mmCIF file of C-alpha atoms in Angstrom:
data_model
loop_
_atom_site.group_PDB
_atom_site.id
_atom_site.type_symbol
_atom_site.label_atom_id
_atom_site.label_comp_id
_atom_site.label_asym_id
_atom_site.label_seq_id
_atom_site.Cartn_x
_atom_site.Cartn_y
_atom_site.Cartn_z
ATOM 1 C CA UNK Z 1 -12.647 -42.525 -19.010
ATOM 2 C CA UNK Z 2 -11.848 -40.529 -22.138
ATOM 3 C CA UNK Z 3 -14.171 -37.712 -20.996
ATOM 4 C CA UNK Z 4 -12.725 -37.800 -17.502
ATOM 5 C CA UNK Z 5 -9.197 -37.612 -18.887
ATOM 6 C CA UNK Z 6 -10.184 -34.699 -21.115
ATOM 7 C CA UNK Z 7 -11.635 -32.764 -18.170
ATOM 8 C CA UNK Z 8 -8.571 -33.425 -16.073
ATOM 9 C CA UNK Z 9 -6.284 -32.196 -18.797
ATOM 10 C CA UNK Z 10 -8.420 -29.065 -19.265
ATOM 11 C CA UNK Z 11 -8.355 -28.315 -15.497
ATOM 12 C CA UNK Z 12 -4.606 -28.761 -15.426
ATOM 13 C CA UNK Z 13 -4.231 -26.393 -18.401
ATOM 14 C CA UNK Z 14 -6.458 -23.750 -16.801
ATOM 15 C CA UNK Z 15 -4.582 -24.010 -13.500
ATOM 16 C CA UNK Z 16 -1.336 -23.595 -15.350
ATOM 17 C CA UNK Z 17 -2.685 -20.430 -16.959
ATOM 18 C CA UNK Z 18 -3.679 -19.060 -13.539
ATOM 19 C CA UNK Z 19 -7.440 -19.196 -14.216
ATOM 20 C CA UNK Z 20 -8.209 -21.257 -11.098
ATOM 21 C CA UNK Z 21 -5.713 -19.671 -8.687
ATOM 22 C CA UNK Z 22 -5.161 -16.154 -7.382
ATOM 23 C CA UNK Z 23 -2.779 -13.988 -9.325
ATOM 24 C CA UNK Z 24 0.510 -14.119 -7.467
ATOM 25 C CA UNK Z 25 1.325 -10.544 -8.529
ATOM 26 C CA UNK Z 26 -2.006 -9.045 -7.420
ATOM 27 C CA UNK Z 27 -1.360 -6.923 -4.322
ATOM 28 C CA UNK Z 28 -5.005 -6.066 -3.702
ATOM 29 C CA UNK Z 29 -6.447 -7.741 -0.600
ATOM 30 C CA UNK Z 30 -10.066 -8.650 -0.110
ATOM 31 C CA UNK Z 31 -12.814 -9.738 -2.460
ATOM 32 C CA UNK Z 32 -13.627 -7.956 -5.708
ATOM 33 C CA UNK Z 33 -16.393 -5.393 -5.547
ATOM 34 C CA UNK Z 34 -15.453 -4.109 -2.107
ATOM 35 C CA UNK Z 35 -13.205 -1.193 -1.243
ATOM 36 C CA UNK Z 36 -9.798 -2.220 -0.089
ATOM 37 C CA UNK Z 37 -6.829 -0.777 1.774
ATOM 38 C CA UNK Z 38 -3.631 -1.727 -0.020
ATOM 39 C CA UNK Z 39 -0.626 -1.264 2.259
ATOM 40 C CA UNK Z 40 2.933 -0.543 1.213
ATOM 41 C CA UNK Z 41 5.156 -2.416 1.817
ATOM 42 C CA UNK Z 42 2.759 -4.929 3.455
ATOM 43 C CA UNK Z 43 0.666 -5.850 0.412
ATOM 44 C CA UNK Z 44 2.944 -4.411 -2.290
ATOM 45 C CA UNK Z 45 6.669 -3.714 -2.182
ATOM 46 C CA UNK Z 46 6.405 -0.366 -4.020
ATOM 47 C CA UNK Z 47 3.838 2.433 -4.351
ATOM 48 C CA UNK Z 48 3.641 1.782 -8.088
ATOM 49 C CA UNK Z 49 2.689 -1.860 -7.561
ATOM 50 C CA UNK Z 50 -0.004 -0.796 -5.117
ATOM 51 C CA UNK Z 51 -1.610 1.833 -7.360
ATOM 52 C CA UNK Z 52 -1.493 -0.583 -10.312
ATOM 53 C CA UNK Z 53 -3.502 -3.093 -8.194
ATOM 54 C CA UNK Z 54 -6.008 -0.510 -6.949
ATOM 55 C CA UNK Z 55 -9.516 -0.126 -8.298
ATOM 56 C CA UNK Z 56 -11.767 2.954 -7.909
ATOM 57 C CA UNK Z 57 -12.591 3.560 -4.258
ATOM 58 C CA UNK Z 58 -9.435 1.978 -2.871
ATOM 59 C CA UNK Z 59 -6.963 3.532 -0.424
ATOM 60 C CA UNK Z 60 -3.232 3.004 -0.970
ATOM 61 C CA UNK Z 61 -1.706 3.460 2.493
ATOM 62 C CA UNK Z 62 2.073 3.942 2.392
ATOM 63 C CA UNK Z 63 4.122 3.150 5.465
ATOM 64 C CA UNK Z 64 7.195 5.153 6.589
ATOM 65 C CA UNK Z 65 10.182 4.700 4.341
ATOM 66 C CA UNK Z 66 12.251 6.060 1.493
ATOM 67 C CA UNK Z 67 10.700 5.196 -1.881
ATOM 68 C CA UNK Z 68 13.029 5.663 -4.793
ATOM 69 C CA UNK Z 69 10.478 5.629 -7.586
ATOM 70 C CA UNK Z 70 8.393 7.764 -9.908
ATOM 71 C CA UNK Z 71 4.724 6.857 -9.474
ATOM 72 C CA UNK Z 72 2.136 7.035 -12.264
ATOM 73 C CA UNK Z 73 -1.541 6.821 -11.256
ATOM 74 C CA UNK Z 74 -3.962 5.857 -14.066
ATOM 75 C CA UNK Z 75 -6.876 4.562 -11.954
ATOM 76 C CA UNK Z 76 -9.629 7.091 -11.024
ATOM 77 C CA UNK Z 77 -11.047 7.757 -7.564
ATOM 78 C CA UNK Z 78 -8.246 6.366 -5.425
ATOM 79 C CA UNK Z 79 -6.413 7.892 -2.476
ATOM 80 C CA UNK Z 80 -2.624 7.630 -2.172
ATOM 81 C CA UNK Z 81 -1.899 8.419 1.495
ATOM 82 C CA UNK Z 82 1.226 8.383 3.608
ATOM 83 C CA UNK Z 83 1.032 7.090 7.147
ATOM 84 C CA UNK Z 84 3.438 9.837 8.285
ATOM 85 C CA UNK Z 85 3.909 13.048 6.297
ATOM 86 C CA UNK Z 86 7.540 13.497 7.221
ATOM 87 C CA UNK Z 87 8.642 9.865 7.124
ATOM 88 C CA UNK Z 88 7.001 8.741 3.899
ATOM 89 C CA UNK Z 89 9.360 10.135 1.278
ATOM 90 C CA UNK Z 90 9.249 9.646 -2.492
ATOM 91 C CA UNK Z 91 12.798 10.490 -3.522
ATOM 92 C CA UNK Z 92 13.793 11.245 -7.097
ATOM 93 C CA UNK Z 93 17.531 11.230 -6.251
ATOM 94 C CA UNK Z 94 17.979 14.020 -8.748
ATOM 95 C CA UNK Z 95 17.401 11.557 -11.600
ATOM 96 C CA UNK Z 96 13.682 11.019 -12.074
ATOM 97 C CA UNK Z 97 11.517 13.759 -13.623
ATOM 98 C CA UNK Z 98 8.326 13.673 -11.524
ATOM 99 C CA UNK Z 99 7.477 12.146 -8.195
ATOM 100 C CA UNK Z 100 3.789 11.393 -8.741
ATOM 101 C CA UNK Z 101 2.035 11.790 -12.098
ATOM 102 C CA UNK Z 102 -1.788 11.432 -12.075
ATOM 103 C CA UNK Z 103 -3.666 10.980 -15.384
ATOM 104 C CA UNK Z 104 -6.984 9.801 -13.934
ATOM 105 C CA UNK Z 105 -9.770 11.935 -12.437
ATOM 106 C CA UNK Z 106 -10.734 12.247 -8.778
ATOM 107 C CA UNK Z 107 -7.439 11.076 -7.290
ATOM 108 C CA UNK Z 108 -6.066 12.373 -3.988
ATOM 109 C CA UNK Z 109 -2.379 12.486 -2.905
ATOM 110 C CA UNK Z 110 -1.968 13.237 0.781
ATOM 111 C CA UNK Z 111 0.201 13.193 3.885
ATOM 112 C CA UNK Z 112 3.622 12.479 2.427
ATOM 113 C CA UNK Z 113 6.805 14.124 1.118
ATOM 114 C CA UNK Z 114 8.043 14.294 -2.462
ATOM 115 C CA UNK Z 115 11.607 15.505 -3.024
ATOM 116 C CA UNK Z 116 14.613 15.519 -5.347
ATOM 117 C CA UNK Z 117 12.924 15.215 -8.758
ATOM 118 C CA UNK Z 118 14.277 17.037 -11.795
ATOM 119 C CA UNK Z 119 11.025 18.660 -12.967
ATOM 120 C CA UNK Z 120 8.018 18.367 -10.676
ATOM 121 C CA UNK Z 121 6.942 16.981 -7.336
ATOM 122 C CA UNK Z 122 3.345 16.098 -8.273
ATOM 123 C CA UNK Z 123 1.686 16.492 -11.684
ATOM 124 C CA UNK Z 124 -1.926 16.211 -12.748
ATOM 125 C CA UNK Z 125 -2.302 15.683 -16.501
ATOM 126 C CA UNK Z 126 -5.372 15.770 -18.688
ATOM 127 C CA UNK Z 127 -5.554 16.416 -22.422
ATOM 128 C CA UNK Z 128 -7.352 19.114 -24.464
ATOM 129 C CA UNK Z 129 -9.827 16.484 -25.597
ATOM 130 C CA UNK Z 130 -10.289 14.941 -22.129
ATOM 131 C CA UNK Z 131 -9.477 17.364 -19.290
ATOM 132 C CA UNK Z 132 -8.839 15.753 -15.959
ATOM 133 C CA UNK Z 133 -11.862 16.550 -13.792
ATOM 134 C CA UNK Z 134 -11.174 16.499 -10.035
ATOM 135 C CA UNK Z 135 -8.030 16.231 -7.975
ATOM 136 C CA UNK Z 136 -6.882 16.885 -4.417
ATOM 137 C CA UNK Z 137 -3.533 17.370 -2.663
ATOM 138 C CA UNK Z 138 -3.588 17.562 1.134
ATOM 139 C CA UNK Z 139 -0.785 17.713 3.731
ATOM 140 C CA UNK Z 140 1.893 17.382 1.065
ATOM 141 C CA UNK Z 141 5.491 18.506 1.443
ATOM 142 C CA UNK Z 142 7.232 18.982 -1.927
ATOM 143 C CA UNK Z 143 10.775 20.342 -1.865
ATOM 144 C CA UNK Z 144 13.776 20.537 -4.184
ATOM 145 C CA UNK Z 145 11.823 19.294 -7.200
ATOM 146 C CA UNK Z 146 13.353 21.305 -9.988
ATOM 147 C CA UNK Z 147 10.807 23.502 -11.779
ATOM 148 C CA UNK Z 148 7.464 23.125 -9.957
ATOM 149 C CA UNK Z 149 6.242 21.769 -6.683
ATOM 150 C CA UNK Z 150 2.840 20.940 -8.142
ATOM 151 C CA UNK Z 151 1.833 21.143 -11.799
ATOM 152 C CA UNK Z 152 -1.677 20.802 -13.242
ATOM 153 C CA UNK Z 153 -2.309 20.874 -16.988
ATOM 154 C CA UNK Z 154 -5.726 20.513 -18.566
ATOM 155 C CA UNK Z 155 -7.045 19.711 -15.105
ATOM 156 C CA UNK Z 156 -10.076 21.245 -13.356
ATOM 157 C CA UNK Z 157 -11.875 21.093 -9.983
ATOM 158 C CA UNK Z 158 -8.737 20.825 -7.867
ATOM 159 C CA UNK Z 159 -8.077 21.388 -4.171
ATOM 160 C CA UNK Z 160 -4.575 22.053 -2.847
ATOM 161 C CA UNK Z 161 -4.556 22.430 0.955
ATOM 162 C CA UNK Z 162 -2.139 22.316 3.897
ATOM 163 C CA UNK Z 163 0.817 21.955 1.549
ATOM 164 C CA UNK Z 164 4.419 23.116 1.682
ATOM 165 C CA UNK Z 165 6.322 23.881 -1.551
ATOM 166 C CA UNK Z 166 9.987 24.813 -1.323
ATOM 167 C CA UNK Z 167 13.149 24.732 -3.427
ATOM 168 C CA UNK Z 168 11.812 25.194 -6.974
ATOM 169 C CA UNK Z 169 12.844 27.427 -9.840
ATOM 170 C CA UNK Z 170 9.422 27.963 -11.484
ATOM 171 C CA UNK Z 171 6.321 27.945 -9.288
ATOM 172 C CA UNK Z 172 5.129 26.281 -6.126
ATOM 173 C CA UNK Z 173 1.796 25.662 -7.841
ATOM 174 C CA UNK Z 174 1.727 25.870 -11.652
ATOM 175 C CA UNK Z 175 -1.696 25.638 -13.336
ATOM 176 C CA UNK Z 176 -2.051 25.840 -17.074
ATOM 177 C CA UNK Z 177 -4.539 25.359 -19.897
ATOM 178 C CA UNK Z 178 -7.855 25.247 -18.097
ATOM 179 C CA UNK Z 179 -10.847 27.564 -18.405
ATOM 180 C CA UNK Z 180 -13.053 28.019 -15.334
ATOM 181 C CA UNK Z 181 -10.661 25.796 -13.410
ATOM 182 C CA UNK Z 182 -12.757 25.783 -10.194
ATOM 183 C CA UNK Z 183 -9.537 25.190 -8.256
ATOM 184 C CA UNK Z 184 -8.667 26.295 -4.720
ATOM 185 C CA UNK Z 185 -5.231 26.701 -3.116
ATOM 186 C CA UNK Z 186 -5.651 27.142 0.618
ATOM 187 C CA UNK Z 187 -3.720 27.048 3.898
ATOM 188 C CA UNK Z 188 -0.422 26.402 2.107
ATOM 189 C CA UNK Z 189 3.158 27.626 2.505
ATOM 190 C CA UNK Z 190 5.392 28.517 -0.445
ATOM 191 C CA UNK Z 191 9.055 29.389 0.077
ATOM 192 C CA UNK Z 192 12.538 29.479 -1.368
ATOM 193 C CA UNK Z 193 11.785 29.401 -5.044
ATOM 194 C CA UNK Z 194 10.169 31.313 -7.888
ATOM 195 C CA UNK Z 195 6.550 32.416 -7.858
ATOM 196 C CA UNK Z 196 4.067 30.973 -5.324
ATOM 197 C CA UNK Z 197 1.203 30.387 -7.785
ATOM 198 C CA UNK Z 198 1.456 30.774 -11.565
ATOM 199 C CA UNK Z 199 -1.450 30.601 -14.023
ATOM 200 C CA UNK Z 200 -0.847 30.103 -17.733
ATOM 201 C CA UNK Z 201 -3.937 30.229 -19.964
ATOM 202 C CA UNK Z 202 -5.954 29.457 -16.831
ATOM 203 C CA UNK Z 203 -8.658 31.222 -14.830
ATOM 204 C CA UNK Z 204 -11.032 30.464 -12.000
ATOM 205 C CA UNK Z 205 -8.332 29.701 -9.411
ATOM 206 C CA UNK Z 206 -8.855 30.978 -5.853
ATOM 207 C CA UNK Z 207 -5.823 31.393 -3.554
ATOM 208 C CA UNK Z 208 -6.861 31.492 0.105
ATOM 209 C CA UNK Z 209 -4.712 31.831 3.191
ATOM 210 C CA UNK Z 210 -1.514 31.032 1.380
ATOM 211 C CA UNK Z 211 1.350 32.065 3.635
ATOM 212 C CA UNK Z 212 5.038 32.908 3.280
ATOM 213 C CA UNK Z 213 7.546 31.512 5.769
ATOM 214 C CA UNK Z 214 7.657 34.949 7.444
ATOM 215 C CA UNK Z 215 3.955 34.696 8.196
ATOM 216 C CA UNK Z 216 4.097 31.005 9.084
ATOM 217 C CA UNK Z 217 7.564 29.835 9.981
ATOM 218 C CA UNK Z 218 8.603 26.405 8.762
ATOM 219 C CA UNK Z 219 10.321 24.052 11.171
ATOM 220 C CA UNK Z 220 13.343 22.623 9.378
ATOM 221 C CA UNK Z 221 14.078 20.091 12.042
ATOM 222 C CA UNK Z 222 17.428 18.538 12.931
ATOM 223 C CA UNK Z 223 18.117 17.429 9.346
ATOM 224 C CA UNK Z 224 17.424 20.762 7.737
ATOM 225 C CA UNK Z 225 14.446 19.273 5.855
ATOM 226 C CA UNK Z 226 10.979 20.780 6.150
ATOM 227 C CA UNK Z 227 8.903 19.252 8.962
ATOM 228 C CA UNK Z 228 5.224 19.985 9.084
ATOM 229 C CA UNK Z 229 2.447 18.001 10.869
ATOM 230 C CA UNK Z 230 0.352 15.614 8.905
ATOM 231 C CA UNK Z 231 -2.893 14.005 9.934
ATOM 232 C CA UNK Z 232 -2.176 10.267 10.151
ATOM 233 C CA UNK Z 233 -4.915 9.499 12.666
ATOM 234 C CA UNK Z 234 -7.790 10.935 10.641
ATOM 235 C CA UNK Z 235 -9.915 8.635 8.520
ATOM 236 C CA UNK Z 236 -9.173 9.115 4.836
ATOM 237 C CA UNK Z 237 -11.658 11.251 2.980
ATOM 238 C CA UNK Z 238 -13.077 10.320 -0.423
ATOM 239 C CA UNK Z 239 -10.624 10.857 -3.216
ATOM 240 C CA UNK Z 240 -12.181 14.186 -4.339
ATOM 241 C CA UNK Z 241 -14.987 16.447 -3.192
ATOM 242 C CA UNK Z 242 -16.028 19.612 -4.929
ATOM 243 C CA UNK Z 243 -13.725 22.458 -3.815
ATOM 244 C CA UNK Z 244 -15.350 25.096 -1.605
ATOM 245 C CA UNK Z 245 -14.466 28.717 -1.095
ATOM 246 C CA UNK Z 246 -14.086 30.092 2.426
ATOM 247 C CA UNK Z 247 -17.576 31.624 2.331
ATOM 248 C CA UNK Z 248 -19.040 28.197 1.793
ATOM 249 C CA UNK Z 249 -19.848 28.713 -1.871
ATOM 250 C CA UNK Z 250 -18.783 26.162 -4.463
ATOM 251 C CA UNK Z 251 -15.567 27.177 -6.244
#
């Protein structure tokens, strides 16, 4: 009886600590060890909660809505994807500095809009000791984000494609402090701001098919906000693949 009572007390203690029950704050569906699709707001109320729950290989799929947050991604090899480019909006309300900050390698941000941040729409950040290796931005609209639409520092092997950058004071795409960056900017539109692409202590960046609004008019829609097609029906690609130049050679 004494042993039975001790076991019962131990089980009760473990259950109280959450060891025998699912974590109530874990937004990740499915069993461990398998890739998961974490939906926002279905599985998690915010994008930040979803990316915090993600593990490498997961897809964070964000439903249409206005998300008043500043997202920080620290998990490698995940995809943050909007279900509708024009209706998934990360809004800084003129208060938050950066819409999405990525500090992990091989992360993709795609098919959504980032607007109204004081400094940057999307930022990829490595360090001199540990450069961020691999990033991708696809079908992104970044407008009215202060200094830069997209900023990459100590980050290599990037792909920026099918993007619109507008309403910035510095650069649409600002890349700094990387040698042999192996980065490609392609099929993107840069308008109403400073310089389209700026390199600071950086080399090995190829700019392909970047257009101005005169060459590729931007539909501002009924609200005066940029409206460009996304690709919500396509299956998500892996977080990062090696960037390729138009002639098929690795960048």
